[in-house]
mmCIF file with all atom_site columns, C-alpha atoms in Angstrom:
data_model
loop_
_atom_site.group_PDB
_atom_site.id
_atom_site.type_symbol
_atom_site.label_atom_id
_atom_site.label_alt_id
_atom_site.label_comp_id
_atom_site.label_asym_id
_atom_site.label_entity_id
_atom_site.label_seq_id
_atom_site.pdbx_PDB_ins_code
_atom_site.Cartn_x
_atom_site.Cartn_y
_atom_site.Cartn_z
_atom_site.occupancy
_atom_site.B_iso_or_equiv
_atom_site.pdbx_formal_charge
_atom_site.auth_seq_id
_atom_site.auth_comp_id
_atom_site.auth_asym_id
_atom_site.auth_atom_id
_atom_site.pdbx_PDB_model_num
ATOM 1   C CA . UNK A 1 1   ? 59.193 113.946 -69.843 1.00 0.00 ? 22  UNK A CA 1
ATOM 2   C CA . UNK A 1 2   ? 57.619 110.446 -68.880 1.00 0.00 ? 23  UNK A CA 1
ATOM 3   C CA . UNK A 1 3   ? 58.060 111.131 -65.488 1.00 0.00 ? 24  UNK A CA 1
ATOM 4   C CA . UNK A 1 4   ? 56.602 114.039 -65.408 1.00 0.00 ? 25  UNK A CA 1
ATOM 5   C CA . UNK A 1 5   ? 53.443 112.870 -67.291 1.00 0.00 ? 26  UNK A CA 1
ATOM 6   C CA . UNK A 1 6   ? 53.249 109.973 -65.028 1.00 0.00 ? 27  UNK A CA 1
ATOM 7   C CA . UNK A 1 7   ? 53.400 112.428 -62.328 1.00 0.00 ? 28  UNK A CA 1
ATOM 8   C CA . UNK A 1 8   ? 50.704 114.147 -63.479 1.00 0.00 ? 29  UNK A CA 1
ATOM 9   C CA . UNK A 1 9   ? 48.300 111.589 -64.534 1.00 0.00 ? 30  UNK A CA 1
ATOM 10  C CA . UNK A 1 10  ? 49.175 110.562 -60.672 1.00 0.00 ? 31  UNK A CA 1
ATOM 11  C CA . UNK A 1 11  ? 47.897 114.019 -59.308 1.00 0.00 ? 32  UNK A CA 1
ATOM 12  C CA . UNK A 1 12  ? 44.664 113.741 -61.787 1.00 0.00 ? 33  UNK A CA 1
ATOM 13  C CA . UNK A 1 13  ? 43.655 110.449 -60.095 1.00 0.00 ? 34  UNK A CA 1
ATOM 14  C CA . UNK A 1 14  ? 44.593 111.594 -56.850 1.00 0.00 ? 35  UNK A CA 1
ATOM 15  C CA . UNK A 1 15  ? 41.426 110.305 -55.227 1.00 0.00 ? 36  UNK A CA 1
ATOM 16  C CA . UNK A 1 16  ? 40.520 113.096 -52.298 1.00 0.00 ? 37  UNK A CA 1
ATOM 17  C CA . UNK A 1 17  ? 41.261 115.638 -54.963 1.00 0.00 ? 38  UNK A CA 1
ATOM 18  C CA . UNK A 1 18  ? 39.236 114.807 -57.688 1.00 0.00 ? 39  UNK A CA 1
ATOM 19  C CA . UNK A 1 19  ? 36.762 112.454 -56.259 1.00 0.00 ? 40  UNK A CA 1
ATOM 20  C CA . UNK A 1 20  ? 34.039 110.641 -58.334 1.00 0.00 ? 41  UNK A CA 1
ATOM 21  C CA . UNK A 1 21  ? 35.451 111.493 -61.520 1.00 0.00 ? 42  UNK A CA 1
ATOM 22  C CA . UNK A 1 22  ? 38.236 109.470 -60.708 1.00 0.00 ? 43  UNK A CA 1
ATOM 23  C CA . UNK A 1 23  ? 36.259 106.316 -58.758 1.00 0.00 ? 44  UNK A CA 1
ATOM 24  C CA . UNK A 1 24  ? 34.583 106.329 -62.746 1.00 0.00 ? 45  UNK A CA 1
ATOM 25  C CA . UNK A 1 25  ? 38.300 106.368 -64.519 1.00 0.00 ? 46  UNK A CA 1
ATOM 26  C CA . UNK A 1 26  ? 39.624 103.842 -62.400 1.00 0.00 ? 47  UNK A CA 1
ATOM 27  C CA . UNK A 1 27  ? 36.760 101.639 -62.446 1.00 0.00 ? 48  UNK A CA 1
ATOM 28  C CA . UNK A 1 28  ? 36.570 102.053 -65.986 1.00 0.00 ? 49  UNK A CA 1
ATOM 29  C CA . UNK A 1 29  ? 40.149 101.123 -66.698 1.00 0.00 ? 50  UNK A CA 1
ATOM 30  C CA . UNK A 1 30  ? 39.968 97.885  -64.328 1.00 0.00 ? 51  UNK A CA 1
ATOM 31  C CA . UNK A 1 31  ? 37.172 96.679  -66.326 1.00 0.00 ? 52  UNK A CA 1
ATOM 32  C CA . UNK A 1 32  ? 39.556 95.978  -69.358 1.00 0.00 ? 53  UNK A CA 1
ATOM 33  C CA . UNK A 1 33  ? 42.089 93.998  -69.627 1.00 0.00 ? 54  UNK A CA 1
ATOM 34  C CA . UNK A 1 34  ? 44.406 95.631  -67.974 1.00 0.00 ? 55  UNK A CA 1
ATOM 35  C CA . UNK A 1 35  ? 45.600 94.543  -64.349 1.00 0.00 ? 56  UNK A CA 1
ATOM 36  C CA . UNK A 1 36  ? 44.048 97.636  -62.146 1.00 0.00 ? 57  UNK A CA 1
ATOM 37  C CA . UNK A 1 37  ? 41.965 97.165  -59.194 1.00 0.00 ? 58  UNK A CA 1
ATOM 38  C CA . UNK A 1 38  ? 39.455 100.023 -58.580 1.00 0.00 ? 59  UNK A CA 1
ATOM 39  C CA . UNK A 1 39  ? 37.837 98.522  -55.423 1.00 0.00 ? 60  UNK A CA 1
ATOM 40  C CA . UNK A 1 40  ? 41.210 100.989 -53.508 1.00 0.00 ? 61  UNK A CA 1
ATOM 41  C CA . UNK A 1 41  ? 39.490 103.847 -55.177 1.00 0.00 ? 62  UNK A CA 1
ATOM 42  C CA . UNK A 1 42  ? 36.097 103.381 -54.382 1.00 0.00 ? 63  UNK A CA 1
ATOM 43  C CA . UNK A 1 43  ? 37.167 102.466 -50.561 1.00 0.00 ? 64  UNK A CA 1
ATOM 44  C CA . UNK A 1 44  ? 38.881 105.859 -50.069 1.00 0.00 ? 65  UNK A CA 1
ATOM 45  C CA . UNK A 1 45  ? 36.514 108.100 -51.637 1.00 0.00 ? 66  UNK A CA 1
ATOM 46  C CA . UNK A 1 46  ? 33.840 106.677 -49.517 1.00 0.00 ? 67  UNK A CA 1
ATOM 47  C CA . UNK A 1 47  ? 36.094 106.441 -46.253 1.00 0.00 ? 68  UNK A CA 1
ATOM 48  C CA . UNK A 1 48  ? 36.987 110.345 -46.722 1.00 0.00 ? 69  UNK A CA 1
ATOM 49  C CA . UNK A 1 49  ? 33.396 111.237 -46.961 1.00 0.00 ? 70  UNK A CA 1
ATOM 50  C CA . UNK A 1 50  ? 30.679 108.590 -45.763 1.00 0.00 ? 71  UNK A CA 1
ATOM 51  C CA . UNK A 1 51  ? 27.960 110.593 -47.004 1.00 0.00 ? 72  UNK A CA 1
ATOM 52  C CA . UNK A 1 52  ? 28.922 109.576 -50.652 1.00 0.00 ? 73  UNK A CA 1
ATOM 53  C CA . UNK A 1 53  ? 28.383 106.132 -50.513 1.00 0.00 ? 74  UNK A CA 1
ATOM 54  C CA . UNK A 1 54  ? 26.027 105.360 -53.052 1.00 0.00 ? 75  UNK A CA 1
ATOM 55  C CA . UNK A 1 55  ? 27.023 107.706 -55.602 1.00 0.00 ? 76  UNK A CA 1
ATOM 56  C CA . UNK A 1 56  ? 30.413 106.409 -55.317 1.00 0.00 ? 77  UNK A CA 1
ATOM 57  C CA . UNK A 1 57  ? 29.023 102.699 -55.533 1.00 0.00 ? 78  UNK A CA 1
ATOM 58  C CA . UNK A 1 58  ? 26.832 104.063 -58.410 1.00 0.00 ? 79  UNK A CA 1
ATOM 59  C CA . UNK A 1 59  ? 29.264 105.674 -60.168 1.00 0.00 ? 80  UNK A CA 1
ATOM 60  C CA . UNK A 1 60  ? 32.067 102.719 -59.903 1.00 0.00 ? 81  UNK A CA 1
ATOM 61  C CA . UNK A 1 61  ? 29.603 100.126 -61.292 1.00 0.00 ? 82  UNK A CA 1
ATOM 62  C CA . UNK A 1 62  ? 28.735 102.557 -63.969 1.00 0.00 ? 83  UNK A CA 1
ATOM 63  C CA . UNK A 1 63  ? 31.904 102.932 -64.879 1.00 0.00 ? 84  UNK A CA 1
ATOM 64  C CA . UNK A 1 64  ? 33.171 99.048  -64.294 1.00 0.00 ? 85  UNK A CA 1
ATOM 65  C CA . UNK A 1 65  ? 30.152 98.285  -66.537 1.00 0.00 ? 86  UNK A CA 1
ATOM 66  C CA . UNK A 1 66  ? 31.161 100.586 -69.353 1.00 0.00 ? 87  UNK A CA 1
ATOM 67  C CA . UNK A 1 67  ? 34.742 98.943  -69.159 1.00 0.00 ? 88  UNK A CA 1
ATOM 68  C CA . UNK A 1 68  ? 32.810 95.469  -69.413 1.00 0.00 ? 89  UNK A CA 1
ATOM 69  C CA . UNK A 1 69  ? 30.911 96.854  -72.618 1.00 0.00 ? 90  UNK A CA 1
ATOM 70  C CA . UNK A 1 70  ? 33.897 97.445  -74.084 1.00 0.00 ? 91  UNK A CA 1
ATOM 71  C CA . UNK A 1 71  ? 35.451 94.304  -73.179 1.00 0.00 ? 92  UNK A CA 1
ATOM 72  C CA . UNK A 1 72  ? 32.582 92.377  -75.072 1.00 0.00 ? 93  UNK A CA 1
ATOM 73  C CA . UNK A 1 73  ? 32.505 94.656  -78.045 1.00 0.00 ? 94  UNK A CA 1
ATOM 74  C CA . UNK A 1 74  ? 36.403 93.529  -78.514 1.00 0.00 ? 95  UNK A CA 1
ATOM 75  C CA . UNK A 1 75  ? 35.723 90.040  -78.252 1.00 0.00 ? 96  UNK A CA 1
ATOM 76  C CA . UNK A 1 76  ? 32.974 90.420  -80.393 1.00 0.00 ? 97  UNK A CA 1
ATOM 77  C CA . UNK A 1 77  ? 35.183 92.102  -83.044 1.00 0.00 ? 98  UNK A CA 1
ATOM 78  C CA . UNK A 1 78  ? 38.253 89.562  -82.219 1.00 0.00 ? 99  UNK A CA 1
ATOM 79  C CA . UNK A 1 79  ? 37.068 86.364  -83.705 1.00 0.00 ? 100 UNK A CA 1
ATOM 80  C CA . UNK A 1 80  ? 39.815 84.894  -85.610 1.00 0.00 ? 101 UNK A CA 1
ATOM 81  C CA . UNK A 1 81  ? 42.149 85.844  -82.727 1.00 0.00 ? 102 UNK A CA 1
ATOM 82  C CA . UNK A 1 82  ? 40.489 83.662  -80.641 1.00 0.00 ? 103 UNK A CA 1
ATOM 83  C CA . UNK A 1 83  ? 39.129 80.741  -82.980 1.00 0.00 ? 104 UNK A CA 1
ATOM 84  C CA . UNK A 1 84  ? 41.844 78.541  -81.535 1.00 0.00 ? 105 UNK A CA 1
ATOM 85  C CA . UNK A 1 85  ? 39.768 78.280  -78.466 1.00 0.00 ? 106 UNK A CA 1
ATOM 86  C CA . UNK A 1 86  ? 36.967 77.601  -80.016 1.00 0.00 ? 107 UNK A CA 1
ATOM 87  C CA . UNK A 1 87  ? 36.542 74.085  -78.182 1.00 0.00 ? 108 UNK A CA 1
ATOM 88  C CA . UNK A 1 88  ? 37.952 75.201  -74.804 1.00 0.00 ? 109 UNK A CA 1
ATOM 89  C CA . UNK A 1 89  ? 36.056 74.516  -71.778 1.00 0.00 ? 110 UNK A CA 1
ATOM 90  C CA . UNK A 1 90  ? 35.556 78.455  -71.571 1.00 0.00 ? 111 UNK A CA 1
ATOM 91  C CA . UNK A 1 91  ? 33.369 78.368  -74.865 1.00 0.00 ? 112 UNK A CA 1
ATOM 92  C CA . UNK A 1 92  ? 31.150 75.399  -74.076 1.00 0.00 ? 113 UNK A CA 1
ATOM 93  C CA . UNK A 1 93  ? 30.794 77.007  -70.765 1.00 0.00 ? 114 UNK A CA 1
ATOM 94  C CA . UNK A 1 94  ? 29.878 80.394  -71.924 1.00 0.00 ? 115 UNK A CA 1
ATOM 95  C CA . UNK A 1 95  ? 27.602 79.076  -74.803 1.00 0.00 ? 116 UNK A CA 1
ATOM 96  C CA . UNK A 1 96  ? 25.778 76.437  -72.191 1.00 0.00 ? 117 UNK A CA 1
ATOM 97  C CA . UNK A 1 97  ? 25.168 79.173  -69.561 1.00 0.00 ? 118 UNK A CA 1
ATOM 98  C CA . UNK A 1 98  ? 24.954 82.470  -71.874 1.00 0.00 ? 119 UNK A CA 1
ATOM 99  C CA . UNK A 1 99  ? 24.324 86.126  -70.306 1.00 0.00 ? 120 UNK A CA 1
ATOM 100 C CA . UNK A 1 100 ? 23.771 84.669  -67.112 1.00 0.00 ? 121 UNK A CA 1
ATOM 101 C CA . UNK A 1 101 ? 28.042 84.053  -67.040 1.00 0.00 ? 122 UNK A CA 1
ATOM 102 C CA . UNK A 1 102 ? 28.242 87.714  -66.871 1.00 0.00 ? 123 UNK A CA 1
ATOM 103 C CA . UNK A 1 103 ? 27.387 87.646  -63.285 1.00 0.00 ? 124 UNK A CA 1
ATOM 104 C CA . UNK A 1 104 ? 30.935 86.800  -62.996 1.00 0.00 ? 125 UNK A CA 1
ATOM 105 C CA . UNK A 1 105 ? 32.220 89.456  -64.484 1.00 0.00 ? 126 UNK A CA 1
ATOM 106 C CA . UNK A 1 106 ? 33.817 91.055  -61.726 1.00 0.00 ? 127 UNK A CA 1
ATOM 107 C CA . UNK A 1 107 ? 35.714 88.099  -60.102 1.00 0.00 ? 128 UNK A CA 1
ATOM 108 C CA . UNK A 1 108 ? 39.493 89.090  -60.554 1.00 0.00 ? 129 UNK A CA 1
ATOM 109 C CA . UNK A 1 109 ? 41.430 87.470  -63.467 1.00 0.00 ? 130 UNK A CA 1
ATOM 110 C CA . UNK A 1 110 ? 38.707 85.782  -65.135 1.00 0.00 ? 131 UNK A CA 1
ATOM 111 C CA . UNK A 1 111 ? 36.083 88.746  -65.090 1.00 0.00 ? 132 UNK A CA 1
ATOM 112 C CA . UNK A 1 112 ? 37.293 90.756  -68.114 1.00 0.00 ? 133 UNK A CA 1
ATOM 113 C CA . UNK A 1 113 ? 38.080 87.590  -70.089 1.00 0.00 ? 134 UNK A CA 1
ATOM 114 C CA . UNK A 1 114 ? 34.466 86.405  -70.362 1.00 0.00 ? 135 UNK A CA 1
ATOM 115 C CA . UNK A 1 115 ? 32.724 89.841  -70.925 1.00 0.00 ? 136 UNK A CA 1
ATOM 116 C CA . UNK A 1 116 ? 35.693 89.738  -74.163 1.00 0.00 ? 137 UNK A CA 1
ATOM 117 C CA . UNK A 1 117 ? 34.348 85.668  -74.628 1.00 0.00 ? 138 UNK A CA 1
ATOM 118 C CA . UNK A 1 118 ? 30.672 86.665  -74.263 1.00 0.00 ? 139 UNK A CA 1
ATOM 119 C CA . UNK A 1 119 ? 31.114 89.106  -77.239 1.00 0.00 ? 140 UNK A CA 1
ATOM 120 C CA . UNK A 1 120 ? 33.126 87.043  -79.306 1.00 0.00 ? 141 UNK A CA 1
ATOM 121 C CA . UNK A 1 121 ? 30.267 84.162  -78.940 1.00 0.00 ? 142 UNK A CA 1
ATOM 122 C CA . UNK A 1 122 ? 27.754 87.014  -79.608 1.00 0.00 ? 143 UNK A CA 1
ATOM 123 C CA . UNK A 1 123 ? 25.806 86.429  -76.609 1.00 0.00 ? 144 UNK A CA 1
ATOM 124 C CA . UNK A 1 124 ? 22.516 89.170  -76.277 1.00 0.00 ? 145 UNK A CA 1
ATOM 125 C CA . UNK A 1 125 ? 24.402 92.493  -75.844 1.00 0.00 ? 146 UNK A CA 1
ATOM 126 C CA . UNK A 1 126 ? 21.612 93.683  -72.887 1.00 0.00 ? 147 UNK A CA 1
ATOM 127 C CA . UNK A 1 127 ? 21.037 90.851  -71.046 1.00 0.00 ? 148 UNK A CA 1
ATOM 128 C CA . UNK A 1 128 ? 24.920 90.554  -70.698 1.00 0.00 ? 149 UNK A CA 1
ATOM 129 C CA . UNK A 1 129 ? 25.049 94.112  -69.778 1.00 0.00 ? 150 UNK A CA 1
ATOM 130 C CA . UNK A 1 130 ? 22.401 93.968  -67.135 1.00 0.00 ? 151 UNK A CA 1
ATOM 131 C CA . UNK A 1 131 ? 24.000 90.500  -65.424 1.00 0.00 ? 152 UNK A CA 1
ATOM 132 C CA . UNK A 1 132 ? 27.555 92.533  -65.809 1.00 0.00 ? 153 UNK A CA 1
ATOM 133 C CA . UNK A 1 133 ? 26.049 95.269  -63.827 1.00 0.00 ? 154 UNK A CA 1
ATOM 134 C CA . UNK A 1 134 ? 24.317 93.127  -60.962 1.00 0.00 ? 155 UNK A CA 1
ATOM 135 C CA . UNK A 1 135 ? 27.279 91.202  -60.485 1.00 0.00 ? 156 UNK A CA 1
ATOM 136 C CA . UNK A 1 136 ? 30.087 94.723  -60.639 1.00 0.00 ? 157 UNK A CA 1
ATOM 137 C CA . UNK A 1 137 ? 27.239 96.456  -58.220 1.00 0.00 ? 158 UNK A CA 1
ATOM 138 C CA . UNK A 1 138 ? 26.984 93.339  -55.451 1.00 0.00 ? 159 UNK A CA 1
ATOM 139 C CA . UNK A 1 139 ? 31.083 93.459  -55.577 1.00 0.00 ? 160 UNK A CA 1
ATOM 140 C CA . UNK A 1 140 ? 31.115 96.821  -54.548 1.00 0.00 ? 161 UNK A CA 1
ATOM 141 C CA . UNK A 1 141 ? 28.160 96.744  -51.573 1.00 0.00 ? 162 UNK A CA 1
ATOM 142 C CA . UNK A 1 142 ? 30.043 93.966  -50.751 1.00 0.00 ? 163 UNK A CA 1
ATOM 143 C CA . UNK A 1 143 ? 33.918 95.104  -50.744 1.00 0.00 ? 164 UNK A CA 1
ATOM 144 C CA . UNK A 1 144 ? 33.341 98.365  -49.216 1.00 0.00 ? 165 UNK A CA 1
ATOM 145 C CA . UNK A 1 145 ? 31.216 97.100  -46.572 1.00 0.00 ? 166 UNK A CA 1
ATOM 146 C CA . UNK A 1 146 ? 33.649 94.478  -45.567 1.00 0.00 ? 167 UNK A CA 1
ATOM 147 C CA . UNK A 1 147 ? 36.363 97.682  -45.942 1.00 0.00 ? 168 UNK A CA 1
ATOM 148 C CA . UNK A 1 148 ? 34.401 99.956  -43.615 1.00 0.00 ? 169 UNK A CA 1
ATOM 149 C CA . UNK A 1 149 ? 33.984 97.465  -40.945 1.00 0.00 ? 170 UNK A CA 1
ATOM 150 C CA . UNK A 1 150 ? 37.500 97.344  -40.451 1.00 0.00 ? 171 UNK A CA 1
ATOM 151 C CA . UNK A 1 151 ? 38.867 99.267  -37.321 1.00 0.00 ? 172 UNK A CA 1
ATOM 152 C CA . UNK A 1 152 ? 40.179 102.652 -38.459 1.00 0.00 ? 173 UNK A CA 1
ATOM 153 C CA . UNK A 1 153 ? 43.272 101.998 -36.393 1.00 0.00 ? 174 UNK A CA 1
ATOM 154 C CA . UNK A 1 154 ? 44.479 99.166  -38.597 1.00 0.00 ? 175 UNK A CA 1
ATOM 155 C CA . UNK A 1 155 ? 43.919 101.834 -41.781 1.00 0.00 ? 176 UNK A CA 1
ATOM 156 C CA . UNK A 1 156 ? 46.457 104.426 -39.868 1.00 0.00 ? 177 UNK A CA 1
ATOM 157 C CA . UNK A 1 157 ? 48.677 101.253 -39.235 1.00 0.00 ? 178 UNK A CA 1
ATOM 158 C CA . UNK A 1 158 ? 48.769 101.105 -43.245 1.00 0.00 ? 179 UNK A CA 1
ATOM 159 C CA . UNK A 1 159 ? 49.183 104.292 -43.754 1.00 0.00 ? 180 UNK A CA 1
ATOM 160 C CA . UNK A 1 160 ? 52.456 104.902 -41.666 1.00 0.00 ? 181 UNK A CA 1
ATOM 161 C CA . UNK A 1 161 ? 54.206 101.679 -43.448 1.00 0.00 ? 182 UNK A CA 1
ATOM 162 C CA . UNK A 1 162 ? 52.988 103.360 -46.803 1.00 0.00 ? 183 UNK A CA 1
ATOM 163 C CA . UNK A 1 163 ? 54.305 106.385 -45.763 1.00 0.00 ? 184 UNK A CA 1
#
């Protein structure tokens, strides 16, 4: 029974089939703390049709936002779990530099971890939201550019040890 939900959760997200609905799950679901990359997603969807490249980019940093929101509303509900960090580096960081830490938001690892810090320090919900955004967006532009200037040959290459 697993399997076969697995299976089919597999087929939902199947990225050709069901396109930007899935570039918004994905990037949704990397945003929190869970260990999922979405920039695969977004690469695929916009290599199998060129012509939605901004809606995909759109839609992915809409998405990897909304994850982000989420991220700080936990931390911002989750104080006494972390209160033993209180006097990390992390906090005097965040609290020194504020919203503006947000920018960071989409580096790998650390990202989701300070949108969760920035809500448990209660730093201003839409400035953090707006830096979160800038900083998801420019990852994007930036990934799938570097992505689509790689030969096509090298993707096929992939493909066939994949396969």
């Amino acid at each position: 029974m697993i399997e076969s939900a697995v299976l089919w959760l597999l087929k939902t997200l199947a990225v050709p089939t069901v396109g930007l609905t899935s570039v918004f799950i994905i990037s949704f679901v990397a945003a929190t703390l869970l260990p999922l990359g979405s920039e695969p997603a977004v690469f695929a969807v916009i290599k199998a049709n060129g012509a939605l490249f901004w809606p995909v980019i759109l839609v992915a940093t809409a998405g990897n936002t909304l994850g982000g929101v989420v991220d700080y509303w936990m931390g911002y509900g989750a104080k006494q779990a972390f209160a033993r960090e209180r006097g990390s580096g992390w906090f005097n960081w965040l609290q020194r530099y504020g919203a503006k830490t947000m920018l960071l938001a989409w580096v790998p690892g650390i990202g989701d971890p300070i949108c969760t810090l920035g809500g448990w320090l209660k730093l201003p919900f839409w400035p953090c939201v707006a830096y979160m955004a800038v900083g998801k967006f420019a990852r994007y532009v930036f990934v799938v550019w570097l992505l689509m200037n790689v030969p096509d040959g090298f993707w096929r290459q992939v493909a066939s040890w994949l396969a």
